[in-house]
Amino acid sequence: APSLPPGLRFFPCYIDAQAQAALVEEIRSVVRAAPLYRPQMPRSGKPLSVRMTNCGPLGWVTDRQHGYRYQPNHPETGLPWPPIPPDLLELWKSLAPAAPPPEACLVNVYGPEAKMGLHQDKDEATFAAPVLSVSLGDEALFRIGGSERGGPTVSFRLRSGDVLLMDGESRLAFHGIDRIYGGTAALLRQPGRINLTLRRVTPF
Ligand code: MD5
Ligand code: FE
């Protein structure tokens, strides 16, 4: 396995098959309350290949006019985001016991052709808390570098049930998803991958 950037903690197979299936049901319920939508890049309006929704008091959204931001309501329905499922709050408490509760859980849904370019997560008003990410469904090729664009990167596969915690130095690392390996898992009804990312957004 490649050596991971300092502060990045990787927990392979952290979530067992039964708990993964329960999480998928909870996410189906979130999606019924807050439908998946196709976010747009700021200025260009180019749609992302990933569909998204959120749960928690705040959700990450983007559109052509207003760009990347957190807001308390769904951009299309105007309704507040549904609550973060208790299982995910427990996972956060287990792996980040010193951090205050997460405020946002971004739900990313990747079809087999979707990807996410290298970027930093820097739309939060605080970087003091870690970011926690859960992978469900098909395998993905994850790439992570340092906090400066253009530096060396390492790549590894994320599989269903894997958990990543980005803390300390890795909190502002460039990272992305280069590809999905469609059909590598049987968890979901269709080929693809779900990523859940829990974040603290406001200072504490
Ligand atoms: C995903 N999501 O799998 C990816 C990677 C995102 C996002 O990048 O912003 O929604 S989840 C792993 C991740 C998240 C945040 C920070 C870092 C990794 N990191 O600094 O390594 O859908
Ligand atoms: Fe990210």
JSON list of C-alpha atoms and ligand atoms in Angstrom, two decimals:
[
{"chain": "A", "resi": 1, "resn": "ALA", "atom": "CA", "xyz": [0.00, 0.00, 0.00]},
{"chain": "A", "resi": 2, "resn": "PRO", "atom": "CA", "xyz": [1.28, 3.51, -0.76]},
{"chain": "A", "resi": 3, "resn": "SER", "atom": "CA", "xyz": [2.33, 5.67, 2.19]},
{"chain": "A", "resi": 4, "resn": "LEU", "atom": "CA", "xyz": [-0.53, 7.96, 3.08]},
{"chain": "A", "resi": 5, "resn": "PRO", "atom": "CA", "xyz": [-0.24, 11.73, 3.66]},
{"chain": "A", "resi": 6, "resn": "PRO", "atom": "CA", "xyz": [0.24, 12.70, 7.32]},
{"chain": "A", "resi": 7, "resn": "GLY", "atom": "CA", "xyz": [-3.09, 13.13, 9.09]},
{"chain": "A", "resi": 8, "resn": "LEU", "atom": "CA", "xyz": [-5.02, 10.88, 6.69]},
{"chain": "A", "resi": 9, "resn": "ARG", "atom": "CA", "xyz": [-6.37, 7.84, 8.52]},
{"chain": "A", "resi": 10, "resn": "PHE", "atom": "CA", "xyz": [-7.70, 4.96, 6.41]},
{"chain": "A", "resi": 11, "resn": "PHE", "atom": "CA", "xyz": [-10.02, 2.35, 7.97]},
{"chain": "A", "resi": 12, "resn": "PRO", "atom": "CA", "xyz": [-10.54, -0.39, 5.34]},
{"chain": "A", "resi": 13, "resn": "CYS", "atom": "CA", "xyz": [-13.71, -2.52, 5.74]},
{"chain": "A", "resi": 14, "resn": "TYR", "atom": "CA", "xyz": [-14.66, -0.52, 8.84]},
{"chain": "A", "resi": 15, "resn": "ILE", "atom": "CA", "xyz": [-18.40, -0.93, 8.21]},
{"chain": "A", "resi": 16, "resn": "ASP", "atom": "CA", "xyz": [-19.70, -4.51, 7.93]},
{"chain": "A", "resi": 17, "resn": "ALA", "atom": "CA", "xyz": [-22.11, -5.67, 5.21]},
{"chain": "A", "resi": 18, "resn": "GLN", "atom": "CA", "xyz": [-25.19, -5.47, 7.45]},
{"chain": "A", "resi": 19, "resn": "ALA", "atom": "CA", "xyz": [-24.39, -1.93, 8.59]},
{"chain": "A", "resi": 20, "resn": "GLN", "atom": "CA", "xyz": [-23.67, -0.92, 4.97]},
{"chain": "A", "resi": 21, "resn": "ALA", "atom": "CA", "xyz": [-27.11, -2.18, 3.91]},
{"chain": "A", "resi": 22, "resn": "ALA", "atom": "CA", "xyz": [-28.71, -0.27, 6.80]},
{"chain": "A", "resi": 23, "resn": "LEU", "atom": "CA", "xyz": [-26.87, 2.90, 5.75]},
{"chain": "A", "resi": 24, "resn": "VAL", "atom": "CA", "xyz": [-28.10, 2.51, 2.17]},
{"chain": "A", "resi": 25, "resn": "GLU", "atom": "CA", "xyz": [-31.69, 2.31, 3.45]},
{"chain": "A", "resi": 26, "resn": "GLU", "atom": "CA", "xyz": [-31.14, 5.45, 5.53]},
{"chain": "A", "resi": 27, "resn": "ILE", "atom": "CA", "xyz": [-29.75, 7.24, 2.48]},
{"chain": "A", "resi": 28, "resn": "ARG", "atom": "CA", "xyz": [-32.77, 6.13, 0.40]},
{"chain": "A", "resi": 29, "resn": "SER", "atom": "CA", "xyz": [-34.92, 7.81, 3.04]},
{"chain": "A", "resi": 30, "resn": "VAL", "atom": "CA", "xyz": [-32.79, 10.98, 2.90]},
{"chain": "A", "resi": 31, "resn": "VAL", "atom": "CA", "xyz": [-33.14, 11.01, -0.91]},
{"chain": "A", "resi": 32, "resn": "ARG", "atom": "CA", "xyz": [-36.94, 10.70, -0.67]},
{"chain": "A", "resi": 33, "resn": "ALA", "atom": "CA", "xyz": [-37.00, 13.83, 1.51]},
{"chain": "A", "resi": 34, "resn": "ALA", "atom": "CA", "xyz": [-34.24, 15.68, -0.37]},
{"chain": "A", "resi": 35, "resn": "PRO", "atom": "CA", "xyz": [-34.05, 14.51, -4.02]},
{"chain": "A", "resi": 36, "resn": "LEU", "atom": "CA", "xyz": [-30.69, 14.07, -5.75]},
{"chain": "A", "resi": 37, "resn": "TYR", "atom": "CA", "xyz": [-29.87, 17.00, -8.00]},
{"chain": "A", "resi": 38, "resn": "ARG", "atom": "CA", "xyz": [-27.12, 17.78, -10.49]},
{"chain": "A", "resi": 39, "resn": "PRO", "atom": "CA", "xyz": [-24.90, 20.59, -9.15]},
{"chain": "A", "resi": 40, "resn": "GLN", "atom": "CA", "xyz": [-23.32, 23.14, -11.53]},
{"chain": "A", "resi": 41, "resn": "MET", "atom": "CA", "xyz": [-19.82, 24.59, -11.55]},
{"chain": "A", "resi": 42, "resn": "PRO", "atom": "CA", "xyz": [-19.56, 28.27, -10.63]},
{"chain": "A", "resi": 43, "resn": "ARG", "atom": "CA", "xyz": [-19.53, 30.67, -13.64]},
{"chain": "A", "resi": 44, "resn": "SER", "atom": "CA", "xyz": [-19.43, 28.03, -16.42]},
{"chain": "A", "resi": 45, "resn": "GLY", "atom": "CA", "xyz": [-22.60, 26.31, -15.25]},
{"chain": "A", "resi": 46, "resn": "LYS", "atom": "CA", "xyz": [-21.08, 23.00, -16.35]},
{"chain": "A", "resi": 47, "resn": "PRO", "atom": "CA", "xyz": [-22.90, 20.19, -14.53]},
{"chain": "A", "resi": 48, "resn": "LEU", "atom": "CA", "xyz": [-20.88, 17.92, -12.25]},
{"chain": "A", "resi": 49, "resn": "SER", "atom": "CA", "xyz": [-20.98, 14.24, -13.21]},
{"chain": "A", "resi": 50, "resn": "VAL", "atom": "CA", "xyz": [-21.85, 13.39, -9.61]},
{"chain": "A", "resi": 51, "resn": "ARG", "atom": "CA", "xyz": [-25.42, 13.82, -8.34]},
{"chain": "A", "resi": 52, "resn": "MET", "atom": "CA", "xyz": [-25.78, 15.15, -4.80]},
{"chain": "A", "resi": 53, "resn": "THR", "atom": "CA", "xyz": [-27.99, 15.76, -1.83]},
{"chain": "A", "resi": 54, "resn": "ASN", "atom": "CA", "xyz": [-27.32, 16.42, 1.86]},
{"chain": "A", "resi": 55, "resn": "CYS", "atom": "CA", "xyz": [-28.55, 15.77, 5.35]},
{"chain": "A", "resi": 56, "resn": "GLY", "atom": "CA", "xyz": [-27.87, 17.76, 8.51]},
{"chain": "A", "resi": 57, "resn": "PRO", "atom": "CA", "xyz": [-28.42, 21.41, 9.47]},
{"chain": "A", "resi": 58, "resn": "LEU", "atom": "CA", "xyz": [-26.25, 22.57, 6.54]},
{"chain": "A", "resi": 59, "resn": "GLY", "atom": "CA", "xyz": [-25.67, 21.19, 3.07]},
{"chain": "A", "resi": 60, "resn": "TRP", "atom": "CA", "xyz": [-22.96, 21.82, 0.48]},
{"chain": "A", "resi": 61, "resn": "VAL", "atom": "CA", "xyz": [-24.35, 23.10, -2.82]},
{"chain": "A", "resi": 62, "resn": "THR", "atom": "CA", "xyz": [-23.12, 24.77, -5.98]},
{"chain": "A", "resi": 63, "resn": "ASP", "atom": "CA", "xyz": [-24.73, 26.47, -8.97]},
{"chain": "A", "resi": 64, "resn": "ARG", "atom": "CA", "xyz": [-23.63, 28.76, -11.77]},
{"chain": "A", "resi": 65, "resn": "GLN", "atom": "CA", "xyz": [-24.78, 32.00, -10.14]},
{"chain": "A", "resi": 66, "resn": "HIS", "atom": "CA", "xyz": [-23.72, 31.62, -6.52]},
{"chain": "A", "resi": 67, "resn": "GLY", "atom": "CA", "xyz": [-20.92, 29.02, -6.59]},
{"chain": "A", "resi": 68, "resn": "TYR", "atom": "CA", "xyz": [-19.82, 26.74, -3.79]},
{"chain": "A", "resi": 69, "resn": "ARG", "atom": "CA", "xyz": [-21.46, 27.28, -0.40]},
{"chain": "A", "resi": 70, "resn": "TYR", "atom": "CA", "xyz": [-23.29, 25.74, 2.54]},
{"chain": "A", "resi": 71, "resn": "GLN", "atom": "CA", "xyz": [-26.97, 26.45, 3.08]},
{"chain": "A", "resi": 72, "resn": "PRO", "atom": "CA", "xyz": [-29.78, 25.09, 5.28]},
{"chain": "A", "resi": 73, "resn": "ASN", "atom": "CA", "xyz": [-32.21, 24.35, 2.43]},
{"chain": "A", "resi": 74, "resn": "HIS", "atom": "CA", "xyz": [-32.38, 22.13, -0.65]},
{"chain": "A", "resi": 75, "resn": "PRO", "atom": "CA", "xyz": [-31.73, 24.31, -3.73]},
{"chain": "A", "resi": 76, "resn": "GLU", "atom": "CA", "xyz": [-34.66, 22.87, -5.71]},
{"chain": "A", "resi": 77, "resn": "THR", "atom": "CA", "xyz": [-37.36, 22.09, -3.11]},
{"chain": "A", "resi": 78, "resn": "GLY", "atom": "CA", "xyz": [-36.45, 24.90, -0.69]},
{"chain": "A", "resi": 79, "resn": "LEU", "atom": "CA", "xyz": [-37.02, 22.50, 2.23]},
{"chain": "A", "resi": 80, "resn": "PRO", "atom": "CA", "xyz": [-34.61, 22.07, 5.14]},
{"chain": "A", "resi": 81, "resn": "TRP", "atom": "CA", "xyz": [-32.24, 19.10, 4.73]},
{"chain": "A", "resi": 82, "resn": "PRO", "atom": "CA", "xyz": [-33.35, 15.96, 6.63]},
{"chain": "A", "resi": 83, "resn": "PRO", "atom": "CA", "xyz": [-31.39, 15.01, 9.76]},
{"chain": "A", "resi": 84, "resn": "ILE", "atom": "CA", "xyz": [-28.12, 13.08, 9.70]},
{"chain": "A", "resi": 85, "resn": "PRO", "atom": "CA", "xyz": [-28.92, 9.38, 10.41]},
{"chain": "A", "resi": 86, "resn": "PRO", "atom": "CA", "xyz": [-27.95, 8.35, 13.98]},
{"chain": "A", "resi": 87, "resn": "ASP", "atom": "CA", "xyz": [-25.55, 5.61, 12.72]},
{"chain": "A", "resi": 88, "resn": "LEU", "atom": "CA", "xyz": [-23.44, 8.29, 11.04]},
{"chain": "A", "resi": 89, "resn": "LEU", "atom": "CA", "xyz": [-23.42, 10.50, 14.14]},
{"chain": "A", "resi": 90, "resn": "GLU", "atom": "CA", "xyz": [-22.23, 7.46, 16.15]},
{"chain": "A", "resi": 91, "resn": "LEU", "atom": "CA", "xyz": [-19.49, 6.76, 13.60]},
{"chain": "A", "resi": 92, "resn": "TRP", "atom": "CA", "xyz": [-18.29, 10.39, 13.91]},
{"chain": "A", "resi": 93, "resn": "LYS", "atom": "CA", "xyz": [-18.28, 10.12, 17.72]},
{"chain": "A", "resi": 94, "resn": "SER", "atom": "CA", "xyz": [-16.26, 6.90, 17.54]},
{"chain": "A", "resi": 95, "resn": "LEU", "atom": "CA", "xyz": [-13.59, 8.16, 15.15]},
{"chain": "A", "resi": 96, "resn": "ALA", "atom": "CA", "xyz": [-13.46, 11.87, 16.06]},
{"chain": "A", "resi": 97, "resn": "PRO", "atom": "CA", "xyz": [-14.31, 11.87, 19.78]},
{"chain": "A", "resi": 98, "resn": "ALA", "atom": "CA", "xyz": [-12.74, 15.29, 20.43]},
{"chain": "A", "resi": 99, "resn": "ALA", "atom": "CA", "xyz": [-14.58, 17.06, 17.60]},
{"chain": "A", "resi": 100, "resn": "PRO", "atom": "CA", "xyz": [-17.92, 18.85, 17.94]},
{"chain": "A", "resi": 101, "resn": "PRO", "atom": "CA", "xyz": [-20.87, 17.30, 16.08]},
{"chain": "A", "resi": 102, "resn": "PRO", "atom": "CA", "xyz": [-20.90, 17.37, 12.28]},
{"chain": "A", "resi": 103, "resn": "GLU", "atom": "CA", "xyz": [-23.23, 19.91, 10.67]},
{"chain": "A", "resi": 104, "resn": "ALA", "atom": "CA", "xyz": [-23.23, 18.66, 7.09]},
{"chain": "A", "resi": 105, "resn": "CYS", "atom": "CA", "xyz": [-23.39, 15.25, 5.48]},
{"chain": "A", "resi": 106, "resn": "LEU", "atom": "CA", "xyz": [-22.90, 15.48, 1.72]},
{"chain": "A", "resi": 107, "resn": "VAL", "atom": "CA", "xyz": [-24.27, 12.51, -0.23]},
{"chain": "A", "resi": 108, "resn": "ASN", "atom": "CA", "xyz": [-22.40, 12.01, -3.54]},
{"chain": "A", "resi": 109, "resn": "VAL", "atom": "CA", "xyz": [-23.90, 9.53, -6.00]},
{"chain": "A", "resi": 110, "resn": "TYR", "atom": "CA", "xyz": [-21.54, 8.33, -8.75]},
{"chain": "A", "resi": 111, "resn": "GLY", "atom": "CA", "xyz": [-22.71, 6.46, -11.82]},
{"chain": "A", "resi": 112, "resn": "PRO", "atom": "CA", "xyz": [-20.06, 4.21, -13.44]},
{"chain": "A", "resi": 113, "resn": "GLU", "atom": "CA", "xyz": [-18.92, 7.13, -15.65]},
{"chain": "A", "resi": 114, "resn": "ALA", "atom": "CA", "xyz": [-18.77, 9.80, -12.93]},
{"chain": "A", "resi": 115, "resn": "LYS", "atom": "CA", "xyz": [-15.60, 11.25, -11.46]},
{"chain": "A", "resi": 116, "resn": "MET", "atom": "CA", "xyz": [-14.50, 14.17, -9.31]},
{"chain": "A", "resi": 117, "resn": "GLY", "atom": "CA", "xyz": [-11.49, 16.31, -10.23]},
{"chain": "A", "resi": 118, "resn": "LEU", "atom": "CA", "xyz": [-8.69, 17.13, -7.80]},
{"chain": "A", "resi": 119, "resn": "HIS", "atom": "CA", "xyz": [-9.82, 19.80, -5.35]},
{"chain": "A", "resi": 120, "resn": "GLN", "atom": "CA", "xyz": [-9.49, 21.01, -1.77]},
{"chain": "A", "resi": 121, "resn": "ASP", "atom": "CA", "xyz": [-12.40, 21.11, 0.68]},
{"chain": "A", "resi": 122, "resn": "LYS", "atom": "CA", "xyz": [-12.18, 24.74, 1.76]},
{"chain": "A", "resi": 123, "resn": "ASP", "atom": "CA", "xyz": [-15.72, 26.07, 1.76]},
{"chain": "A", "resi": 124, "resn": "GLU", "atom": "CA", "xyz": [-16.07, 25.50, 5.50]},
{"chain": "A", "resi": 125, "resn": "ALA", "atom": "CA", "xyz": [-15.70, 28.42, 7.95]},
{"chain": "A", "resi": 126, "resn": "THR", "atom": "CA", "xyz": [-13.43, 26.23, 10.12]},
{"chain": "A", "resi": 127, "resn": "PHE", "atom": "CA", "xyz": [-10.79, 23.64, 9.23]},
{"chain": "A", "resi": 128, "resn": "ALA", "atom": "CA", "xyz": [-10.24, 22.63, 12.86]},
{"chain": "A", "resi": 129, "resn": "ALA", "atom": "CA", "xyz": [-12.48, 19.55, 12.75]},
{"chain": "A", "resi": 130, "resn": "PRO", "atom": "CA", "xyz": [-11.69, 16.46, 10.68]},
{"chain": "A", "resi": 131, "resn": "VAL", "atom": "CA", "xyz": [-13.65, 15.34, 7.62]},
{"chain": "A", "resi": 132, "resn": "LEU", "atom": "CA", "xyz": [-15.05, 11.80, 7.68]},
{"chain": "A", "resi": 133, "resn": "SER", "atom": "CA", "xyz": [-15.89, 9.91, 4.50]},
{"chain": "A", "resi": 134, "resn": "VAL", "atom": "CA", "xyz": [-17.74, 6.61, 3.99]},
{"chain": "A", "resi": 135, "resn": "SER", "atom": "CA", "xyz": [-17.67, 4.64, 0.72]},
{"chain": "A", "resi": 136, "resn": "LEU", "atom": "CA", "xyz": [-20.60, 2.42, -0.34]},
{"chain": "A", "resi": 137, "resn": "GLY", "atom": "CA", "xyz": [-21.07, 0.34, -3.48]},
{"chain": "A", "resi": 138, "resn": "ASP", "atom": "CA", "xyz": [-18.67, 0.03, -6.40]},
{"chain": "A", "resi": 139, "resn": "GLU", "atom": "CA", "xyz": [-14.94, 0.54, -5.95]},
{"chain": "A", "resi": 140, "resn": "ALA", "atom": "CA", "xyz": [-13.38, 3.91, -6.75]},
{"chain": "A", "resi": 141, "resn": "LEU", "atom": "CA", "xyz": [-9.86, 5.06, -7.56]},
{"chain": "A", "resi": 142, "resn": "PHE", "atom": "CA", "xyz": [-9.08, 7.79, -5.02]},
{"chain": "A", "resi": 143, "resn": "ARG", "atom": "CA", "xyz": [-6.15, 10.17, -5.46]},
{"chain": "A", "resi": 144, "resn": "ILE", "atom": "CA", "xyz": [-4.67, 12.43, -2.79]},
{"chain": "A", "resi": 145, "resn": "GLY", "atom": "CA", "xyz": [-1.72, 14.82, -2.75]},
{"chain": "A", "resi": 146, "resn": "GLY", "atom": "CA", "xyz": [-0.53, 17.62, -0.51]},
{"chain": "A", "resi": 147, "resn": "SER", "atom": "CA", "xyz": [-1.99, 21.02, 0.19]},
{"chain": "A", "resi": 148, "resn": "GLU", "atom": "CA", "xyz": [-0.44, 22.57, -2.94]},
{"chain": "A", "resi": 149, "resn": "ARG", "atom": "CA", "xyz": [-1.75, 21.91, -6.43]},
{"chain": "A", "resi": 150, "resn": "GLY", "atom": "CA", "xyz": [0.71, 20.20, -8.75]},
{"chain": "A", "resi": 151, "resn": "GLY", "atom": "CA", "xyz": [2.60, 18.23, -6.08]},
{"chain": "A", "resi": 152, "resn": "PRO", "atom": "CA", "xyz": [3.00, 14.45, -5.99]},
{"chain": "A", "resi": 153, "resn": "THR", "atom": "CA", "xyz": [-0.10, 12.35, -5.41]},
{"chain": "A", "resi": 154, "resn": "VAL", "atom": "CA", "xyz": [-0.81, 8.77, -4.34]},
{"chain": "A", "resi": 155, "resn": "SER", "atom": "CA", "xyz": [-3.74, 6.68, -5.55]},
{"chain": "A", "resi": 156, "resn": "PHE", "atom": "CA", "xyz": [-5.57, 3.79, -3.98]},
{"chain": "A", "resi": 157, "resn": "ARG", "atom": "CA", "xyz": [-8.92, 2.07, -4.24]},
{"chain": "A", "resi": 158, "resn": "LEU", "atom": "CA", "xyz": [-11.79, 2.84, -1.92]},
{"chain": "A", "resi": 159, "resn": "ARG", "atom": "CA", "xyz": [-14.16, -0.08, -1.39]},
{"chain": "A", "resi": 160, "resn": "SER", "atom": "CA", "xyz": [-17.62, -0.44, 0.09]},
{"chain": "A", "resi": 161, "resn": "GLY", "atom": "CA", "xyz": [-17.44, -0.07, 3.87]},
{"chain": "A", "resi": 162, "resn": "ASP", "atom": "CA", "xyz": [-14.11, 1.78, 3.88]},
{"chain": "A", "resi": 163, "resn": "VAL", "atom": "CA", "xyz": [-13.85, 4.92, 6.01]},
{"chain": "A", "resi": 164, "resn": "LEU", "atom": "CA", "xyz": [-11.39, 7.81, 5.63]},
{"chain": "A", "resi": 165, "resn": "LEU", "atom": "CA", "xyz": [-10.68, 10.45, 8.26]},
{"chain": "A", "resi": 166, "resn": "MET", "atom": "CA", "xyz": [-8.89, 13.57, 7.04]},
{"chain": "A", "resi": 167, "resn": "ASP", "atom": "CA", "xyz": [-7.39, 15.34, 10.01]},
{"chain": "A", "resi": 168, "resn": "GLY", "atom": "CA", "xyz": [-4.56, 17.75, 10.73]},
{"chain": "A", "resi": 169, "resn": "GLU", "atom": "CA", "xyz": [-2.22, 18.18, 7.76]},
{"chain": "A", "resi": 170, "resn": "SER", "atom": "CA", "xyz": [-4.42, 16.20, 5.39]},
{"chain": "A", "resi": 171, "resn": "ARG", "atom": "CA", "xyz": [-7.48, 18.38, 6.02]},
{"chain": "A", "resi": 172, "resn": "LEU", "atom": "CA", "xyz": [-6.56, 20.69, 3.12]},
{"chain": "A", "resi": 173, "resn": "ALA", "atom": "CA", "xyz": [-5.00, 18.05, 0.84]},
{"chain": "A", "resi": 174, "resn": "PHE", "atom": "CA", "xyz": [-5.96, 18.01, -2.84]},
{"chain": "A", "resi": 175, "resn": "HIS", "atom": "CA", "xyz": [-8.00, 14.90, -3.57]},
{"chain": "A", "resi": 176, "resn": "GLY", "atom": "CA", "xyz": [-10.39, 13.47, -6.13]},
{"chain": "A", "resi": 177, "resn": "ILE", "atom": "CA", "xyz": [-12.00, 10.38, -7.63]},
{"chain": "A", "resi": 178, "resn": "ASP", "atom": "CA", "xyz": [-10.40, 9.38, -10.96]},
{"chain": "A", "resi": 179, "resn": "ARG", "atom": "CA", "xyz": [-12.76, 6.54, -11.81]},
{"chain": "A", "resi": 180, "resn": "ILE", "atom": "CA", "xyz": [-15.43, 4.13, -10.65]},
{"chain": "A", "resi": 181, "resn": "TYR", "atom": "CA", "xyz": [-15.06, 0.40, -11.25]},
{"chain": "A", "resi": 182, "resn": "GLY", "atom": "CA", "xyz": [-18.66, -0.35, -12.24]},
{"chain": "A", "resi": 183, "resn": "GLY", "atom": "CA", "xyz": [-20.06, -3.70, -11.18]},
{"chain": "A", "resi": 184, "resn": "THR", "atom": "CA", "xyz": [-17.47, -4.45, -8.45]},
{"chain": "A", "resi": 185, "resn": "ALA", "atom": "CA", "xyz": [-20.03, -4.50, -5.61]},
{"chain": "A", "resi": 186, "resn": "ALA", "atom": "CA", "xyz": [-23.55, -5.87, -5.17]},
{"chain": "A", "resi": 187, "resn": "LEU", "atom": "CA", "xyz": [-24.69, -3.47, -2.44]},
{"chain": "A", "resi": 188, "resn": "LEU", "atom": "CA", "xyz": [-26.69, -1.09, -4.65]},
{"chain": "A", "resi": 189, "resn": "ARG", "atom": "CA", "xyz": [-29.51, -1.83, -7.10]},
{"chain": "A", "resi": 190, "resn": "GLN", "atom": "CA", "xyz": [-27.61, -0.23, -9.98]},
{"chain": "A", "resi": 191, "resn": "PRO", "atom": "CA", "xyz": [-23.90, 0.07, -10.79]},
{"chain": "A", "resi": 192, "resn": "GLY", "atom": "CA", "xyz": [-22.34, 3.01, -9.04]},
{"chain": "A", "resi": 193, "resn": "ARG", "atom": "CA", "xyz": [-21.02, 4.35, -5.78]},
{"chain": "A", "resi": 194, "resn": "ILE", "atom": "CA", "xyz": [-22.27, 6.45, -2.88]},
{"chain": "A", "resi": 195, "resn": "ASN", "atom": "CA", "xyz": [-19.91, 8.57, -0.81]},
{"chain": "A", "resi": 196, "resn": "LEU", "atom": "CA", "xyz": [-21.02, 10.16, 2.45]},
{"chain": "A", "resi": 197, "resn": "THR", "atom": "CA", "xyz": [-18.88, 13.02, 3.73]},
{"chain": "A", "resi": 198, "resn": "LEU", "atom": "CA", "xyz": [-19.45, 14.42, 7.22]},
{"chain": "A", "resi": 199, "resn": "ARG", "atom": "CA", "xyz": [-18.14, 17.88, 8.04]},
{"chain": "A", "resi": 200, "resn": "ARG", "atom": "CA", "xyz": [-18.12, 20.55, 10.70]},
{"chain": "A", "resi": 201, "resn": "VAL", "atom": "CA", "xyz": [-18.80, 23.81, 8.89]},
{"chain": "A", "resi": 202, "resn": "THR", "atom": "CA", "xyz": [-18.91, 26.56, 11.55]},
{"chain": "A", "resi": 203, "resn": "PRO", "atom": "CA", "xyz": [-16.34, 27.32, 14.30]},
{"chain": "A", "resi": 204, "resn": "PHE", "atom": "CA", "xyz": [-16.74, 25.96, 17.81]},
{"chain": "B", "resi": 1, "resn": "MD5", "atom": "C1", "xyz": [-15.82, 11.17, -2.84]},
{"chain": "B", "resi": 1, "resn": "MD5", "atom": "N1", "xyz": [-15.68, 13.42, -2.16]},
{"chain": "B", "resi": 1, "resn": "MD5", "atom": "O1", "xyz": [-15.42, 10.03, -2.71]},
{"chain": "B", "resi": 1, "resn": "MD5", "atom": "C2", "xyz": [-14.90, 12.31, -2.63]},
{"chain": "B", "resi": 1, "resn": "MD5", "atom": "C3", "xyz": [-13.80, 11.95, -1.75]},
{"chain": "B", "resi": 1, "resn": "MD5", "atom": "C4", "xyz": [-16.06, 15.74, -1.67]},
{"chain": "B", "resi": 1, "resn": "MD5", "atom": "C5", "xyz": [-15.16, 14.63, -2.03]},
{"chain": "B", "resi": 1, "resn": "MD5", "atom": "O2", "xyz": [-13.98, 14.85, -2.20]},
{"chain": "B", "resi": 1, "resn": "MD5", "atom": "O3", "xyz": [-15.54, 16.84, -1.40]},
{"chain": "B", "resi": 1, "resn": "MD5", "atom": "O4", "xyz": [-17.27, 15.51, -1.64]},
{"chain": "B", "resi": 1, "resn": "MD5", "atom": "S1", "xyz": [-14.31, 11.68, -0.09]},
{"chain": "B", "resi": 1, "resn": "MD5", "atom": "C6", "xyz": [-12.77, 11.77, 0.68]},
{"chain": "B", "resi": 1, "resn": "MD5", "atom": "C7", "xyz": [-12.34, 13.11, 1.11]},
{"chain": "B", "resi": 1, "resn": "MD5", "atom": "C8", "xyz": [-13.21, 14.11, 1.47]},
{"chain": "B", "resi": 1, "resn": "MD5", "atom": "C9", "xyz": [-12.73, 15.31, 1.95]},
{"chain": "B", "resi": 1, "resn": "MD5", "atom": "C10", "xyz": [-11.36, 15.54, 2.06]},
{"chain": "B", "resi": 1, "resn": "MD5", "atom": "C11", "xyz": [-10.51, 14.52, 1.70]},
{"chain": "B", "resi": 1, "resn": "MD5", "atom": "C12", "xyz": [-10.98, 13.32, 1.21]},
{"chain": "B", "resi": 1, "resn": "MD5", "atom": "N2", "xyz": [-9.15, 14.72, 1.81]},
{"chain": "B", "resi": 1, "resn": "MD5", "atom": "O5", "xyz": [-8.71, 15.80, 2.15]},
{"chain": "B", "resi": 1, "resn": "MD5", "atom": "O6", "xyz": [-8.43, 13.75, 1.54]},
{"chain": "B", "resi": 1, "resn": "MD5", "atom": "O7", "xyz": [-16.97, 11.45, -3.18]},
{"chain": "B", "resi": 2, "resn": "FE", "atom": "FE", "xyz": [-13.54, 16.78, -1.41]}
]
